[in-house]
Coordinates of C-alpha atoms in Angstrom, one line a residue:
M1 CA -122.4 -2.8 -9.5
K2 CA -123.2 -5.8 -11.6
R3 CA -127.0 -6.2 -12.0
V4 CA -128.4 -8.8 -9.7
E5 CA -131.6 -10.7 -10.3
V6 CA -134.3 -11.6 -7.8
V7 CA -135.0 -15.2 -8.8
A8 CA -137.2 -16.5 -5.9
F9 CA -139.2 -15.1 -3.0
G10 CA -140.9 -16.0 0.2
A11 CA -142.7 -13.8 2.7
V12 CA -145.2 -13.5 5.5
S13 CA -146.8 -10.4 7.0
A14 CA -150.1 -9.2 8.5
L15 CA -151.5 -9.3 4.9
G16 CA -150.8 -13.0 4.4
R17 CA -148.1 -15.2 2.8
G18 CA -146.2 -15.0 -0.5
W19 CA -147.2 -12.2 -2.9
S20 CA -150.2 -11.5 -0.7
A21 CA -147.8 -10.4 2.1
V22 CA -146.4 -7.6 -0.1
S23 CA -149.5 -6.8 -2.2
A24 CA -149.7 -3.1 -3.2
G25 CA -153.5 -3.7 -3.8
E26 CA -155.5 -3.5 -6.9
V27 CA -155.3 -0.8 -9.5
G28 CA -157.6 2.0 -8.6
Q29 CA -158.3 0.7 -5.1
T30 CA -157.0 2.1 -1.8
P31 CA -155.1 -0.6 0.1
T32 CA -156.7 -1.8 3.3
T33 CA -154.5 -1.4 6.4
A34 CA -153.8 -4.5 8.5
I35 CA -153.1 -2.3 11.6
A36 CA -155.5 -2.8 14.5
E37 CA -155.6 -2.8 18.2
D38 CA -153.7 -5.8 19.5
E39 CA -155.1 -7.8 22.5
E40 CA -151.7 -8.7 24.0
L41 CA -150.5 -5.1 23.8
R42 CA -153.7 -3.8 25.3
A43 CA -153.7 -6.3 28.1
S44 CA -150.1 -5.3 29.0
G45 CA -151.3 -1.8 29.7
L46 CA -149.6 0.0 26.8
A47 CA -151.3 3.4 26.0
K48 CA -150.9 2.8 22.2
P49 CA -151.6 -0.9 21.6
V50 CA -151.9 -0.9 17.8
L51 CA -150.1 -3.4 15.8
A52 CA -150.1 -5.2 12.4
R53 CA -149.9 -8.8 13.8
A54 CA -148.9 -11.5 11.4
R55 CA -151.5 -14.3 11.7
P56 CA -150.4 -17.2 9.5
A57 CA -152.7 -20.2 9.4
V58 CA -150.4 -22.4 11.5
D59 CA -150.3 -23.4 15.2
L60 CA -147.4 -21.9 17.1
A61 CA -145.9 -24.6 19.3
A62 CA -145.5 -23.6 22.9
T63 CA -141.7 -23.9 22.6
E64 CA -141.3 -22.1 19.3
D65 CA -140.1 -18.6 19.2
R66 CA -142.5 -16.3 17.3
A67 CA -139.7 -14.7 15.1
S68 CA -138.4 -18.2 14.3
M69 CA -141.9 -19.2 13.2
L70 CA -142.2 -16.2 10.8
L71 CA -138.8 -16.9 9.4
R72 CA -139.6 -20.6 9.0
L73 CA -142.7 -19.8 7.0
A74 CA -140.9 -17.4 4.7
T75 CA -138.1 -19.9 4.3
C76 CA -140.4 -22.7 3.3
D77 CA -142.1 -20.5 0.7
L78 CA -138.7 -19.4 -0.6
V79 CA -137.4 -23.0 -0.9
A80 CA -140.4 -24.0 -2.9
D81 CA -139.9 -21.0 -5.2
V82 CA -136.2 -21.4 -5.7
D83 CA -136.6 -25.2 -6.3
R84 CA -138.9 -24.2 -9.2
A85 CA -136.7 -21.4 -10.6
L86 CA -133.2 -23.0 -10.0
P87 CA -133.5 -26.7 -9.3
D88 CA -129.7 -27.2 -8.9
W89 CA -129.2 -24.4 -6.4
R90 CA -128.1 -26.7 -3.6
S91 CA -125.1 -27.8 -5.6
L92 CA -123.9 -24.2 -6.0
R93 CA -122.0 -21.9 -3.7
V94 CA -124.7 -20.4 -1.4
G95 CA -124.5 -17.3 0.7
I96 CA -126.9 -16.4 3.5
S97 CA -127.3 -12.8 4.6
V98 CA -130.3 -12.1 6.9
G99 CA -131.1 -9.1 9.0
T100 CA -133.2 -8.5 12.2
S101 CA -133.9 -5.8 14.8
S102 CA -134.7 -8.0 17.8
G103 CA -133.9 -11.6 16.9
G104 CA -135.2 -14.1 19.4
M105 CA -136.5 -11.4 21.8
S106 CA -139.7 -13.2 22.6
S107 CA -137.8 -16.3 23.7
A108 CA -135.4 -14.2 25.7
I109 CA -138.3 -12.7 27.7
R110 CA -139.6 -16.2 28.5
A111 CA -136.1 -17.2 29.5
F112 CA -135.7 -14.2 31.8
A113 CA -139.0 -14.9 33.4
L114 CA -137.9 -18.5 34.2
R115 CA -134.6 -17.3 35.6
D116 CA -136.3 -14.7 37.8
S117 CA -138.6 -17.5 39.2
E118 CA -135.5 -19.7 39.7
Q119 CA -136.8 -22.3 37.3
P120 CA -134.5 -24.1 34.9
I121 CA -134.3 -22.8 31.3
P122 CA -134.8 -25.6 28.7
E123 CA -131.9 -26.0 26.3
A124 CA -134.2 -25.4 23.3
L125 CA -135.5 -22.1 24.8
A126 CA -131.9 -21.0 25.6
R127 CA -130.9 -21.5 22.0
Q128 CA -133.8 -19.5 20.7
A129 CA -133.3 -16.7 23.2
T130 CA -130.5 -14.9 21.4
Y131 CA -130.2 -12.6 18.4
F132 CA -129.0 -15.6 16.4
G133 CA -131.4 -18.2 17.7
P134 CA -134.0 -17.9 14.9
L135 CA -131.3 -18.6 12.3
D136 CA -131.4 -22.3 13.3
V137 CA -134.6 -22.3 11.1
L138 CA -132.5 -21.6 8.0
D139 CA -130.2 -24.5 8.7
R140 CA -133.1 -26.9 9.0
E141 CA -135.2 -25.6 6.1
L142 CA -132.5 -24.8 3.5
G143 CA -130.5 -27.9 4.1
V144 CA -127.3 -26.5 2.7
E145 CA -123.8 -25.6 4.0
P146 CA -123.4 -22.0 3.1
R147 CA -120.1 -20.6 1.7
R148 CA -120.8 -17.2 3.4
R149 CA -123.2 -16.5 6.2
T150 CA -124.0 -13.4 8.3
Q151 CA -126.8 -11.9 10.3
V152 CA -127.1 -8.1 10.0
L153 CA -128.1 -6.0 13.1
A154 CA -128.8 -2.6 11.6
A155 CA -132.2 -1.8 13.1
C156 CA -134.8 -0.9 10.5
A157 CA -132.2 -1.0 7.6
S158 CA -131.2 -4.6 8.5
S159 CA -132.8 -6.4 5.5
V160 CA -131.7 -3.7 3.0
I161 CA -128.1 -4.0 4.2
S162 CA -128.3 -7.8 4.0
I163 CA -129.4 -7.6 0.4
G164 CA -126.7 -5.1 -0.4
L165 CA -124.1 -7.4 1.2
G166 CA -125.4 -10.3 -0.8
C167 CA -125.1 -8.3 -4.1
R168 CA -121.5 -7.6 -3.3
W169 CA -120.8 -11.2 -2.6
L170 CA -122.2 -12.1 -6.1
E171 CA -120.3 -9.2 -7.7
N172 CA -117.0 -10.4 -6.1
D173 CA -117.7 -14.0 -7.2
E174 CA -117.7 -15.3 -3.7
V175 CA -121.0 -17.2 -4.1
D176 CA -123.4 -18.2 -6.9
V177 CA -126.7 -17.7 -5.1
V178 CA -127.6 -15.6 -2.1
I179 CA -130.5 -16.0 0.3
A180 CA -131.1 -12.5 1.7
G181 CA -133.8 -10.7 3.7
G182 CA -134.9 -10.1 7.2
Y183 CA -137.4 -10.9 10.0
D184 CA -138.9 -9.7 13.2
A185 CA -141.7 -10.4 15.6
V186 CA -143.2 -7.9 18.1
S187 CA -143.2 -8.6 21.8
V188 CA -144.6 -6.4 24.6
F189 CA -141.0 -5.5 25.5
V190 CA -140.3 -4.3 21.9
A191 CA -143.6 -2.4 21.7
A192 CA -143.0 -0.7 25.1
G193 CA -139.6 0.5 24.0
F194 CA -141.0 2.2 20.9
E195 CA -143.8 3.7 23.0
A196 CA -141.3 5.0 25.5
L197 CA -139.5 6.8 22.7
G198 CA -142.7 8.5 21.7
A199 CA -142.5 7.0 18.3
T200 CA -145.9 5.2 18.1
T201 CA -149.4 6.3 17.2
A202 CA -152.6 5.4 19.1
S203 CA -154.6 5.1 15.9
L204 CA -153.4 4.7 12.4
P205 CA -150.1 6.0 10.9
R206 CA -150.4 8.9 8.5
P207 CA -147.1 9.1 6.7
F208 CA -146.1 12.4 5.2
R209 CA -149.2 14.2 6.4
L210 CA -149.2 17.2 8.7
G211 CA -151.2 15.4 11.4
R212 CA -148.9 12.4 11.6
D213 CA -148.1 11.3 15.1
G214 CA -146.1 8.1 14.9
M215 CA -145.7 4.6 13.6
A216 CA -147.5 1.3 14.2
L217 CA -145.3 -1.7 14.6
G218 CA -145.8 -4.8 12.4
E219 CA -144.5 -8.3 12.1
G220 CA -143.1 -10.2 9.2
A221 CA -140.3 -12.0 7.4
G222 CA -139.2 -11.8 3.8
L223 CA -136.5 -13.6 1.9
V224 CA -135.3 -13.4 -1.7
A225 CA -132.9 -15.6 -3.7
L226 CA -130.4 -13.5 -5.7
A227 CA -128.2 -14.5 -8.6
L228 CA -126.3 -12.8 -11.5
P229 CA -128.1 -12.7 -14.8
G230 CA -128.3 -15.9 -16.8
R231 CA -129.1 -18.3 -13.9
V232 CA -132.9 -18.3 -14.6
G233 CA -135.0 -17.4 -17.5
A234 CA -137.7 -15.2 -16.0
P235 CA -136.6 -13.4 -12.8
Y236 CA -139.0 -11.3 -10.8
G237 CA -136.8 -8.2 -11.2
S238 CA -133.3 -6.8 -10.8
I239 CA -131.2 -4.8 -8.3
A240 CA -129.0 -2.4 -10.2
G241 CA -127.3 -0.5 -7.4
F242 CA -126.8 -0.2 -3.6
G243 CA -125.8 2.6 -1.3
A244 CA -125.5 3.1 2.4
S245 CA -124.5 5.9 4.8
S246 CA -124.6 6.9 8.4
D247 CA -125.4 10.5 9.6
A248 CA -124.1 9.9 13.2
V249 CA -126.4 12.4 14.6
H250 CA -128.5 10.6 17.2
V251 CA -129.1 7.0 18.5
T252 CA -132.8 7.0 17.3
A253 CA -133.5 10.3 15.6
P254 CA -132.5 11.1 12.0
D255 CA -130.5 14.0 10.8
R256 CA -133.3 16.5 10.2
S257 CA -131.6 17.8 7.0
G258 CA -131.9 14.4 5.4
D259 CA -128.3 14.6 4.2
G260 CA -127.5 11.1 5.3
L261 CA -130.5 9.6 3.5
A262 CA -129.7 11.7 0.4
R263 CA -126.1 10.4 0.4
A264 CA -127.2 6.8 0.5
A265 CA -129.7 7.3 -2.3
A266 CA -127.2 9.2 -4.5
R267 CA -124.6 6.4 -4.0
A268 CA -127.2 3.8 -5.0
L269 CA -128.0 5.7 -8.2
H270 CA -124.3 6.2 -9.0
D271 CA -123.7 2.5 -8.3
A272 CA -126.5 1.6 -10.8
G273 CA -125.3 4.1 -13.4
T274 CA -128.8 5.6 -13.3
E275 CA -129.8 9.2 -13.5
P276 CA -132.4 10.6 -11.0
G277 CA -134.7 11.4 -13.9
R278 CA -135.2 7.7 -14.6
I279 CA -136.8 7.0 -11.2
D280 CA -140.5 6.3 -11.5
L281 CA -141.3 5.2 -7.9
V282 CA -139.9 5.7 -4.5
S283 CA -140.5 3.1 -1.7
A284 CA -140.2 5.3 1.3
H285 CA -139.3 4.5 4.9
G286 CA -142.4 6.5 5.8
T287 CA -142.6 5.9 9.5
A288 CA -145.1 8.7 10.0
T289 CA -143.0 10.2 12.8
P290 CA -142.5 14.0 12.6
Y291 CA -138.7 13.8 12.2
N292 CA -138.3 10.9 9.8
D293 CA -140.9 12.0 7.3
A294 CA -139.7 15.6 7.1
A295 CA -136.0 14.4 6.7
E296 CA -137.0 11.8 4.1
A297 CA -139.0 14.3 2.1
R298 CA -136.0 16.7 2.0
A299 CA -133.8 13.8 1.0
I300 CA -136.1 12.7 -1.9
A301 CA -136.4 16.3 -3.1
S302 CA -132.6 16.7 -2.9
V303 CA -131.8 13.6 -4.9
L304 CA -134.6 13.7 -7.5
G305 CA -135.0 17.4 -7.8
A306 CA -137.4 19.7 -5.8
G307 CA -139.7 20.3 -8.8
R308 CA -140.1 16.6 -9.9
R309 CA -143.2 14.7 -8.9
V310 CA -142.7 11.0 -8.4
P311 CA -145.1 8.5 -6.7
V312 CA -144.0 7.7 -3.1
H313 CA -145.1 4.4 -1.6
P314 CA -145.2 4.3 2.3
F315 CA -146.0 0.7 2.8
K316 CA -145.8 0.9 6.6
A317 CA -149.2 2.5 6.6
V318 CA -150.6 -0.9 5.5
I319 CA -148.4 -3.5 7.2
G320 CA -146.9 -1.5 10.0
H321 CA -143.2 -1.1 10.7
T322 CA -141.9 -4.6 10.4
L323 CA -138.4 -3.6 11.7
G324 CA -135.8 -6.0 10.4
A325 CA -138.1 -7.2 7.7
A326 CA -139.2 -3.8 6.5
G327 CA -136.7 -3.2 3.7
V328 CA -137.2 -6.5 1.9
L329 CA -141.0 -6.5 2.2
E330 CA -141.2 -2.9 1.0
A331 CA -138.8 -3.6 -1.9
M332 CA -140.9 -6.5 -3.0
A333 CA -144.1 -4.4 -2.6
A334 CA -142.5 -1.8 -4.9
L335 CA -141.6 -4.5 -7.4
D336 CA -145.2 -5.8 -7.2
A337 CA -146.5 -2.3 -7.9
L338 CA -144.2 -1.8 -10.8
R339 CA -144.9 -5.2 -12.3
R340 CA -148.6 -4.5 -12.2
G341 CA -148.5 -0.9 -13.2
I342 CA -149.8 0.5 -9.9
E343 CA -149.1 4.1 -8.9

């Protein structure tokens, strides 16, 4: 794959906005987790009401979908950054590739409640109450007519897949700039689903530890602007390769051997023309669930070599599992760590 540069960035998570949203902490300090008991989840009667709730310093209008709000904040920050880095970007061929796990689910729940009570559903709410509803934010905030546009629904891998698609568009000369990333908000409905699966913890997640008992959900949105080298003078970093696979084992559980994960990682390294020995940091999925962490550990050992020790960064222990936003936020957290020499 042709090398692709990250030329601008915007994000929001339980840690804050911008680079604060993906901060790997300070050198020598243990990061402080943003995961805590959530009042809404507790009031709903969930047995495991812990969550990393994004609390941006804005008022959420009664009619605004929560996922849309998070995506709007990330988009505003991205636009300011890309205007700085690439002032003429609106005159170029722009592609938009954004992923999510639950889309406008919060609005959908409100719409279903109105329907059940036989009340009319406002048009604005109906538009937001779909998987594609929050994407209206991009139209308003970006102010461009994209050459390519797609929303990726690939569960937790959504934003990573969206970035990979954007890289291919650039490589194939279909667009000049790509806006890629992902977003998700957490509703009681979503949290209840993960609790029903037995995937959540009642305390704090402990990825890759023997006592791990599940994940904590999180909220967030992250967007990056991507371009081929030469567009800007000082990019944040580069994407050298991309790989994906499907193990086709179970709807929610991974292949315990980790073979599917290993294939994706090996394909990314091959795509980048990079040897495993050159890897200095692994940003892990690290859900702290028994099956995922064991499978992922096997995959890492398989790809990098069982005897090789490489720092592994499980960012979900800090910001929770941000679902459709996880990949982009964790990739930028890894970039933040590398830029500042944090291991």
